[in-house]
Structure formats: structure tokens, C-alpha cells
Short mmCIF file of C-alpha atoms in Angstrom, two decimals:
data_model
loop_
_atom_site.label_atom_id
_atom_site.label_comp_id
_atom_site.label_asym_id
_atom_site.label_seq_id
_atom_site.Cartn_x
_atom_site.Cartn_y
_atom_site.Cartn_z
CA UNK A 1 1.05 5.15 44.86
CA UNK A 2 -0.97 6.53 41.95
CA UNK A 3 -4.34 5.53 40.57
CA UNK A 4 -5.42 6.46 37.05
CA UNK A 5 -9.17 6.55 36.53
CA UNK A 6 -11.63 7.85 33.96
CA UNK A 7 -10.41 6.02 30.85
CA UNK A 8 -11.18 2.51 29.72
CA UNK A 9 -8.22 0.16 30.08
CA UNK A 10 -6.84 -2.02 27.28
CA UNK A 11 -5.81 -5.23 29.04
CA UNK A 12 -4.99 -8.78 27.92
CA UNK A 13 -8.59 -9.61 28.87
CA UNK A 14 -9.97 -6.88 26.60
CA UNK A 15 -11.25 -3.38 27.32
CA UNK A 16 -12.30 -2.71 30.91
CA UNK A 17 -14.49 0.23 31.93
CA UNK A 18 -14.86 1.80 35.35
CA UNK A 19 -11.49 0.48 36.43
CA UNK A 20 -8.44 2.12 37.98
CA UNK A 21 -4.83 1.36 37.14
CA UNK A 22 -2.79 1.44 40.33
CA UNK A 23 0.94 2.09 39.95
CA UNK A 24 3.84 2.50 42.36
CA UNK A 25 7.61 2.71 41.91
CA UNK A 26 7.28 2.59 38.14
CA UNK A 27 5.32 -0.68 38.14
CA UNK A 28 1.66 -1.56 37.66
CA UNK A 29 0.50 -2.87 41.03
CA UNK A 30 -3.14 -3.68 40.40
CA UNK A 31 -6.29 -3.11 38.37
CA UNK A 32 -9.26 -2.44 40.63
CA UNK A 33 -12.74 -1.03 40.34
CA UNK A 34 -12.85 2.73 40.70
CA UNK A 35 -14.72 2.44 43.99
CA UNK A 36 -12.00 0.24 45.55
CA UNK A 37 -8.97 2.43 44.90
CA UNK A 38 -6.59 2.25 47.89
CA UNK A 39 -7.20 5.11 50.30
CA UNK A 40 -3.56 6.25 50.18
CA UNK A 41 -3.42 6.48 46.36
CA UNK A 42 -3.09 9.80 44.53
CA UNK A 43 -5.95 9.81 42.04
CA UNK A 44 -5.47 11.15 38.51
CA UNK A 45 -8.71 11.70 36.63
CA UNK A 46 -8.37 11.05 32.91
CA UNK A 47 -10.95 12.54 30.59
CA UNK A 48 -12.27 9.46 28.80
CA UNK A 49 -10.46 7.75 25.97
CA UNK A 50 -8.28 4.66 26.28
CA UNK A 51 -5.33 3.90 28.52
CA UNK A 52 -3.07 1.26 26.98
CA UNK A 53 0.44 -0.09 27.18
CA UNK A 54 2.93 2.36 25.69
CA UNK A 55 3.99 1.67 22.12
CA UNK A 56 7.22 -0.22 21.41
CA UNK A 57 8.97 0.58 18.13
CA UNK A 58 11.79 -1.71 17.03
CA UNK A 59 12.88 0.31 13.98
CA UNK A 60 13.59 3.97 14.74
CA UNK A 61 16.24 5.49 12.50
CA UNK A 62 15.58 9.06 13.49
CA UNK A 63 13.21 11.77 14.64
CA UNK A 64 13.29 15.27 16.01
CA UNK A 65 15.41 16.45 13.05
CA UNK A 66 18.26 13.99 13.69
CA UNK A 67 19.38 10.60 12.37
CA UNK A 68 21.15 8.01 14.50
CA UNK A 69 23.55 7.28 11.63
CA UNK A 70 24.62 10.92 11.35
CA UNK A 71 25.55 11.31 15.00
CA UNK A 72 25.56 7.98 16.89
CA UNK A 73 25.66 9.49 20.37
CA UNK A 74 23.58 9.24 23.53
CA UNK A 75 22.42 12.83 22.93
CA UNK A 76 21.03 11.83 19.55
CA UNK A 77 19.21 8.87 21.08
CA UNK A 78 17.68 11.16 23.71
CA UNK A 79 16.45 13.59 21.06
CA UNK A 80 14.95 10.82 18.94
CA UNK A 81 13.23 9.30 21.97
CA UNK A 82 11.87 12.68 23.02
CA UNK A 83 10.28 13.22 19.61
CA UNK A 84 8.70 9.78 19.45
CA UNK A 85 7.42 9.87 23.01
CA UNK A 86 5.11 12.73 22.06
CA UNK A 87 3.60 10.36 19.51
CA UNK A 88 2.98 7.46 21.89
CA UNK A 89 6.24 5.48 21.81
CA UNK A 90 7.52 4.67 25.29
CA UNK A 91 10.23 2.15 24.30
CA UNK A 92 12.32 1.75 21.16
CA UNK A 93 15.40 0.40 19.47
CA UNK A 94 17.62 3.13 17.99
CA UNK A 95 18.32 1.77 14.51
CA UNK A 96 21.61 2.07 12.67
CA UNK A 97 21.35 1.69 8.89
CA UNK A 98 24.24 0.12 6.92
CA UNK A 99 27.28 2.28 7.54
CA UNK A 100 31.00 2.29 8.39
CA UNK A 101 32.18 -0.19 11.02
CA UNK A 102 33.68 2.62 13.10
CA UNK A 103 30.29 4.32 13.25
CA UNK A 104 28.62 1.03 14.14
CA UNK A 105 31.02 0.75 17.09
CA UNK A 106 30.15 4.31 18.10
CA UNK A 107 26.47 3.40 17.93
CA UNK A 108 27.04 0.51 20.32
CA UNK A 109 28.85 2.80 22.76
CA UNK A 110 26.06 5.37 22.52
CA UNK A 111 23.38 2.79 23.31
CA UNK A 112 25.49 1.35 26.13
CA UNK A 113 25.74 4.84 27.63
CA UNK A 114 22.00 5.35 27.22
CA UNK A 115 21.30 2.06 29.00
CA UNK A 116 23.78 2.84 31.77
CA UNK A 117 22.02 6.17 32.32
CA UNK A 118 18.60 4.47 32.23
CA UNK A 119 17.59 6.82 29.43
CA UNK A 120 13.78 6.67 29.13
CA UNK A 121 12.58 4.16 26.58
CA UNK A 122 15.87 2.79 25.27
CA UNK A 123 15.77 -1.01 24.94
CA UNK A 124 18.98 -1.71 22.98
CA UNK A 125 19.99 -1.39 19.35
CA UNK A 126 18.85 -2.51 15.91
CA UNK A 127 21.45 -2.95 13.18
CA UNK A 128 19.66 -2.90 9.84
CA UNK A 129 22.47 -4.13 7.61
CA UNK A 130 25.15 -3.96 6.41
CA UNK A 131 24.99 -7.72 5.73
CA UNK A 132 22.13 -7.54 3.25
CA UNK A 133 21.49 -8.34 -0.40
CA UNK A 134 22.78 -5.60 -2.69
CA UNK A 135 19.90 -6.21 -5.09
CA UNK A 136 17.43 -5.39 -2.31
CA UNK A 137 19.35 -2.56 -0.65
CA UNK A 138 16.54 0.01 -0.94
CA UNK A 139 18.00 3.32 0.29
CA UNK A 140 21.03 1.69 1.95
CA UNK A 141 24.44 2.85 0.71
CA UNK A 142 25.71 0.23 -1.74
CA UNK A 143 29.30 0.96 -0.71
CA UNK A 144 28.61 -0.11 2.87
CA UNK A 145 27.08 -3.52 2.13
CA UNK A 146 29.50 -6.33 2.92
CA UNK A 147 29.87 -9.98 3.84
CA UNK A 148 29.61 -11.06 7.46
CA UNK A 149 32.90 -12.08 9.06
CA UNK A 150 34.00 -13.08 12.56
CA UNK A 151 34.95 -9.51 13.45
CA UNK A 152 31.49 -8.39 12.37
CA UNK A 153 29.88 -10.96 14.64
CA UNK A 154 31.94 -9.63 17.53
CA UNK A 155 30.82 -6.09 16.79
CA UNK A 156 27.15 -6.93 16.33
CA UNK A 157 27.10 -8.86 19.60
CA UNK A 158 29.16 -6.38 21.61
CA UNK A 159 26.46 -4.36 23.40
CA UNK A 160 26.34 -6.67 26.39
CA UNK A 161 23.09 -5.24 27.78
CA UNK A 162 19.56 -4.65 26.62
CA UNK A 163 18.49 -6.21 23.34
CA UNK A 164 20.29 -6.37 19.99
CA UNK A 165 18.31 -6.96 16.81
CA UNK A 166 20.18 -7.56 13.55
CA UNK A 167 18.52 -7.48 10.15
CA UNK A 168 20.45 -9.42 7.50
CA UNK A 169 19.87 -11.34 4.29
CA UNK A 170 20.11 -15.05 5.19
CA UNK A 171 21.17 -16.00 1.65
CA UNK A 172 24.20 -13.70 1.98
CA UNK A 173 25.62 -15.12 5.21
CA UNK A 174 26.65 -18.55 6.41
CA UNK A 175 24.06 -20.41 8.43
CA UNK A 176 26.68 -20.97 11.13
CA UNK A 177 27.09 -17.20 11.38
CA UNK A 178 23.40 -16.76 12.16
CA UNK A 179 23.81 -19.44 14.81
CA UNK A 180 26.86 -17.67 16.23
CA UNK A 181 24.91 -14.42 16.55
CA UNK A 182 21.94 -16.16 18.16
CA UNK A 183 24.26 -17.97 20.59
CA UNK A 184 25.51 -14.60 21.78
CA UNK A 185 22.03 -13.30 22.46
CA UNK A 186 21.41 -11.43 19.22
CA UNK A 187 17.90 -11.55 17.77
CA UNK A 188 18.24 -12.17 14.03
CA UNK A 189 15.67 -11.08 11.46
CA UNK A 190 15.67 -11.45 7.69
CA UNK A 191 15.38 -8.31 5.60
CA UNK A 192 16.60 -6.68 2.41
CA UNK A 193 16.65 -10.20 1.08
CA UNK A 194 16.01 -12.44 -1.92
CA UNK A 195 15.93 -15.58 0.21
CA UNK A 196 13.63 -18.38 -0.90
CA UNK A 197 11.60 -20.61 1.38
CA UNK A 198 14.36 -23.24 1.53
CA UNK A 199 16.86 -20.65 2.74
CA UNK A 200 14.42 -19.45 5.40
CA UNK A 201 13.92 -23.02 6.55
CA UNK A 202 17.66 -23.71 6.67
CA UNK A 203 18.15 -20.64 8.87
CA UNK A 204 15.56 -21.83 11.38
CA UNK A 205 15.34 -21.85 14.36
CA UNK A 206 17.98 -19.15 14.84
CA UNK A 207 16.11 -16.81 12.50
CA UNK A 208 13.36 -15.24 14.61
CA UNK A 209 11.66 -12.70 12.39
CA UNK A 210 11.35 -10.63 9.25
CA UNK A 211 11.93 -6.89 8.99
CA UNK A 212 9.36 -4.64 7.25
CA UNK A 213 7.42 -7.41 5.56
CA UNK A 214 7.03 -7.02 1.76
CA UNK A 215 9.53 -4.18 1.51
CA UNK A 216 13.04 -4.73 0.12
CA UNK A 217 12.45 -8.45 -0.39
CA UNK A 218 11.43 -10.92 -3.07
CA UNK A 219 7.65 -10.70 -3.61
CA UNK A 220 5.02 -13.35 -3.00
CA UNK A 221 4.57 -15.53 -6.05
CA UNK A 222 2.01 -18.20 -6.84
CA UNK A 223 4.62 -20.74 -8.01
CA UNK A 224 7.64 -19.57 -6.06
CA UNK A 225 6.90 -18.24 -2.60
CA UNK A 226 9.63 -15.63 -2.58
CA UNK A 227 10.86 -14.06 0.64
CA UNK A 228 7.51 -12.41 1.36
CA UNK A 229 5.64 -15.67 0.85
CA UNK A 230 8.04 -17.56 3.08
CA UNK A 231 7.64 -14.93 5.78
CA UNK A 232 3.85 -15.19 5.60
CA UNK A 233 3.72 -18.99 5.71
CA UNK A 234 6.38 -19.75 8.35
CA UNK A 235 4.30 -19.43 11.50
CA UNK A 236 7.30 -19.19 13.83
CA UNK A 237 8.55 -16.01 12.14
CA UNK A 238 7.36 -12.73 13.64
CA UNK A 239 7.05 -10.03 11.00
CA UNK A 240 7.17 -6.28 11.36
CA UNK A 241 5.21 -4.13 8.94
CA UNK A 242 5.11 -0.43 8.04
CA UNK A 243 1.45 0.60 7.99
CA UNK A 244 1.65 3.99 6.28
CA UNK A 245 -0.20 3.18 3.04
CA UNK A 246 2.91 3.78 0.94
CA UNK A 247 5.19 0.91 1.89
CA UNK A 248 2.37 -1.65 1.82
CA UNK A 249 -1.12 -1.35 0.33
CA UNK A 250 -3.84 -1.42 2.97
CA UNK A 251 -5.34 -4.60 1.52
CA UNK A 252 -1.96 -6.31 1.72
CA UNK A 253 -1.60 -5.27 5.37
CA UNK A 254 -4.98 -6.91 5.89
CA UNK A 255 -3.77 -10.02 4.07
CA UNK A 256 -0.74 -10.24 6.35
CA UNK A 257 -2.86 -9.72 9.45
CA UNK A 258 -5.12 -12.58 8.41
CA UNK A 259 -2.25 -14.87 7.39
CA UNK A 260 0.05 -14.58 10.37
CA UNK A 261 -0.79 -16.30 13.66
CA UNK A 262 -1.96 -14.01 16.44
CA UNK A 263 1.03 -12.22 17.91
CA UNK A 264 3.30 -12.72 14.91
CA UNK A 265 2.65 -9.43 13.09
CA UNK A 266 3.66 -6.18 14.73
CA UNK A 267 4.02 -2.53 13.80
CA UNK A 268 7.21 -0.55 13.21
CA UNK A 269 7.70 2.92 11.80
CA UNK A 270 11.10 2.89 10.03
CA UNK A 271 11.00 6.54 11.10
CA UNK A 272 13.43 9.14 9.82
CA UNK A 273 14.55 12.60 10.95
CA UNK A 274 11.37 14.53 10.02
CA UNK A 275 9.15 12.56 12.43
CA UNK A 276 8.04 15.01 15.08
CA UNK A 277 9.18 17.98 12.95
CA UNK A 278 6.39 18.66 10.45
CA UNK A 279 8.22 21.61 8.88
CA UNK A 280 11.23 19.51 7.88
CA UNK A 281 10.80 18.54 4.23
CA UNK A 282 14.26 17.19 3.36
CA UNK A 283 17.32 15.67 5.00
CA UNK A 284 20.45 13.75 4.09
CA UNK A 285 20.82 9.99 4.29
CA UNK A 286 24.53 9.49 3.83
CA UNK A 287 25.34 11.14 0.51
CA UNK A 288 21.74 11.08 -0.71
CA UNK A 289 19.16 13.83 -0.33
CA UNK A 290 15.77 12.56 0.81
CA UNK A 291 12.68 14.69 0.31
CA UNK A 292 9.08 14.57 1.45
CA UNK A 293 7.00 13.78 -1.65
CA UNK A 294 3.24 13.31 -1.33
CA UNK A 295 3.56 12.34 2.31
CA UNK A 296 6.40 9.87 1.70
CA UNK A 297 10.18 10.06 1.93
CA UNK A 298 11.93 9.45 -1.38
CA UNK A 299 15.42 9.67 -2.80
CA UNK A 300 16.11 11.67 -5.95
CA UNK A 301 15.48 8.57 -8.09
CA UNK A 302 12.18 7.81 -6.38
CA UNK A 303 13.12 5.04 -3.93
CA UNK A 304 11.34 4.98 -0.58
CA UNK A 305 13.74 5.97 2.20
CA UNK A 306 12.19 5.17 5.55
CA UNK A 307 8.97 6.84 6.59
CA UNK A 308 7.23 9.78 8.24
CA UNK A 309 5.20 7.34 10.31
CA UNK A 310 4.83 7.33 14.08
CA UNK A 311 3.35 4.50 16.12
CA UNK A 312 0.21 6.41 17.05
CA UNK A 313 -0.52 7.02 13.37
CA UNK A 314 0.24 3.38 12.58
CA UNK A 315 -2.40 2.29 15.08
CA UNK A 316 -4.92 4.76 13.68
CA UNK A 317 -4.16 3.57 10.15
CA UNK A 318 -4.70 -0.06 11.07
CA UNK A 319 -8.12 0.75 12.50
CA UNK A 320 -9.29 3.24 9.87
CA UNK A 321 -7.79 1.84 6.66
CA UNK A 322 -7.21 -1.85 7.31
CA UNK A 323 -10.19 -2.68 9.51
CA UNK A 324 -8.15 -4.21 12.32
CA UNK A 325 -10.02 -4.00 15.64
CA UNK A 326 -8.50 -1.45 18.01
CA UNK A 327 -7.64 -4.07 20.63
CA UNK A 328 -5.56 -5.94 18.04
CA UNK A 329 -3.93 -2.81 16.65
CA UNK A 330 -2.86 -1.77 20.16
CA UNK A 331 -1.37 -5.22 20.76
CA UNK A 332 0.52 -4.96 17.46
CA UNK A 333 2.06 -1.73 18.75
CA UNK A 334 3.03 -2.94 22.22
CA UNK A 335 2.47 -6.53 23.31
CA UNK A 336 3.72 -8.26 20.17
CA UNK A 337 6.98 -6.32 19.77
CA UNK A 338 7.61 -6.91 23.48
CA UNK A 339 7.08 -10.63 22.92
CA UNK A 340 9.48 -10.61 19.97
CA UNK A 341 12.21 -9.09 22.13
CA UNK A 342 11.57 -11.56 24.94
CA UNK A 343 10.22 -8.83 27.22
CA UNK A 344 6.69 -10.11 27.77
CA UNK A 345 7.30 -10.44 31.50
CA UNK A 346 8.12 -6.77 31.91
CA UNK A 347 6.51 -4.69 29.14
CA UNK A 348 3.83 -4.38 26.54
CA UNK A 349 0.61 -4.98 28.49
CA UNK A 350 -1.45 -3.51 31.29
CA UNK A 351 -1.05 -6.19 33.93
CA UNK A 352 0.18 -6.27 37.53
CA UNK A 353 3.94 -6.61 37.82
CA UNK A 354 4.74 -5.02 34.45
CA UNK A 355 6.34 -1.62 33.96
CA UNK A 356 4.08 1.39 34.07
CA UNK A 357 4.83 2.39 30.47
CA UNK A 358 1.52 3.77 29.29
CA UNK A 359 -0.17 5.78 26.57
CA UNK A 360 -3.45 7.66 26.95
CA UNK A 361 -5.45 8.09 23.75
CA UNK A 362 -8.53 10.24 23.24
CA UNK A 363 -11.63 9.06 21.42
CA UNK A 364 -9.98 9.90 18.06
CA UNK A 365 -6.97 7.80 19.12
CA UNK A 366 -4.75 10.88 19.40
CA UNK A 367 -2.03 10.70 22.04
CA UNK A 368 -2.84 12.80 25.10
CA UNK A 369 -0.09 11.67 27.46
CA UNK A 370 2.51 8.98 28.09
CA UNK A 371 4.10 7.47 31.15
CA UNK A 372 7.53 5.83 31.21
CA UNK A 373 8.23 3.99 34.43
CA UNK A 374 5.25 5.78 35.94
CA UNK A 375 6.52 9.27 35.04
CA UNK A 376 3.95 11.25 33.07
CA UNK A 377 4.50 13.62 30.18
CA UNK A 378 1.67 15.31 28.33
CA UNK A 379 2.03 15.68 24.57
CA UNK A 380 2.34 19.46 24.93
CA UNK A 381 5.44 18.87 27.07
CA UNK A 382 7.21 16.42 24.80
CA UNK A 383 6.05 17.54 21.38
#
């Protein structure tokens, strides 16, 4: 049994001072006052700061100088997870961007192996495409975008464990196909889409969310809602957002935070290979060269291609640039993505009975250490 003391705790009831988080066997057992820690507990003294639920990132394309698309193997997943853990992420969905069906099948096998091995942090898989709108493809390979058929449904739903998230354009697939995916346990989100509000409504209730709100979708209009407007005004839809200041203006992040019901806006990174490798200034995305330009990732013709963002930086950005209170920003990085995946009973909050997946932040909100299933790593060890 371990007791962590010395940092304030971010809990569903708010911030708690002078409390100890008691963990055993990878699970949070209790939250007690520091003077009532069980006598048999090993005490770890933290040096101030905030102890919170570890961050959960549902859109991780790469990190640590590798891309999941380039080498869809368990080793690649481990390397990506290692890089992101140093930055506060304790659980994630390896994300496969529109690509060949054979590579998609390899990605499923890689995630299945990672889950079988209980690889730290791996929750399942996110397929972003290939069933998206060509006009809103962003940096996706136009040659890989295709209609959704029965064989594709079988592939997308083939993991059989963990969670599968699929981003598709609802106007480009049959409504029955969305229902078929949902019936097989797949979480379906709209993205890279020109769908109007009527299309969003027709896809309900099988459509659960929206991927990287405002990006690669029809914009909010004052006469026609567009995909972004529909996402904002359909309260049942949970929306992810990339809070790096390049994908979405800070004021628009604030607008989304105010518009969506509590718990229905959460952070993702859309991270690429350079995350965790500051010296890496270019990489390949399929046949395209992507370069770091003014702190962003761009193709040769100037299109955004994922991000350099990590979840710790996303939280700091929300506080410093958007004005979101820290307690809400932390929930957007942990509790709300856990809720979206249907994992609220096991992850995303500091509460008895939930996994001891934790992040310790200093007073500048920099990551000092993480725990996955109660196992600690300091940033110097995983960076």
C-alpha cells in the first residue's frame, strides 16, 4: 500500500489540500487526511503542486520519432506511449490515419498484441478515416479515401478488445452502416466532413462525437449551421478539440467551451512523430514531407498535418490562453475522454476504486511524474 502526500489533489469534488491518496494493487483505495494515513502504508512525499488523474489522449498518431501508420506494430505503440507518458499521458488510442486496408489490419493486430501484453496506457485503436469526405481530407492521402463497405465494417470492428473509435464523414456513408458499427461496439465520431445539421441528426443516436472540432469540417455559419455549428449545438455530441493556438483560435476554443454542456468538450493532441523529440523538424506522412514551421506541422503546400502538441501543454494552454479554470482543463484532459469511451467507472478521476493512473504537476503545471496502474515514472526516466 502506498500513500502520496504533499500535493493538492484534483478530485470530482474539487481541489483538496492536506490529503493523501492511498493506492494498492494499481487501484486508488482511499483519500484520507494526511494525519490518518494507514500505518502500514509506504509514504511518498510530493513537493507541492497538483496530483491529478493521468491524461487520456484519444488521437495519437505518433511520437518519439515514429508514426503508427509507418510501422503499425506493438513496438511502435510502445515507443509512442513512452514519449507521451513523459508529457503526462497515461492512456491513449494509437491512431491510424487513412491508409491501405492491409496496414489497417496490421494496426488492429498490433493493438491486439499490445492489449494482450497489458502494454501501459493502451486503450484500443482510433481509425481516422479512410471513410471521410475528400473535400475535407486535410493531410490525408486522397488515394486512400474510399466508401464504406461490409468488409470495411468487419475490419473496423475486428479488434475484439479495448475500445475502437472510428472517425468518418456521415454524409459519405449509409446511416445503416453507422448503426452496424455501433452495434458491434465501435464508437463513431464525425470528422473530415461537410455534413449539415440534418445529416448529423439522421445519424443520431449512433453518432457519439465529433473529431477535432472546427478542423477539416464545414464552418459555423449564421444561416447554415455547417458541421461545426451542428457539433456545437447538438448537446449529445462530445467534441474533441486541438488546443495549440494554430488549429483553433484561442477565442474560438473559449466559444466551444462555453457552448458545449459540461463534459462534452475534451482535449486531444493529434500528435505526430516529433512530439517528445524537439530536435526533429521534419518527417514523412505517406508520400508527403511534413515540416515544423513556426511551431506547427505543415505540408509543402501549407496544410496543417497533425500537431506538435502534448496533453500537458494542452492543459497549460487552456488555462493561460483560453481562461479555462484549471479544474475544468484537467477534467477535459482525463475525465471527459474517459466518459466518452465509456470508462468512467475505471479511469479519469481521483476516486476510490478507479485505476491509479496519475500525473503530478508542479506549480507551473509542468509534468513531474506519472503513475500507470500505480507504477511511477519520473519525467527524467521517460523523457
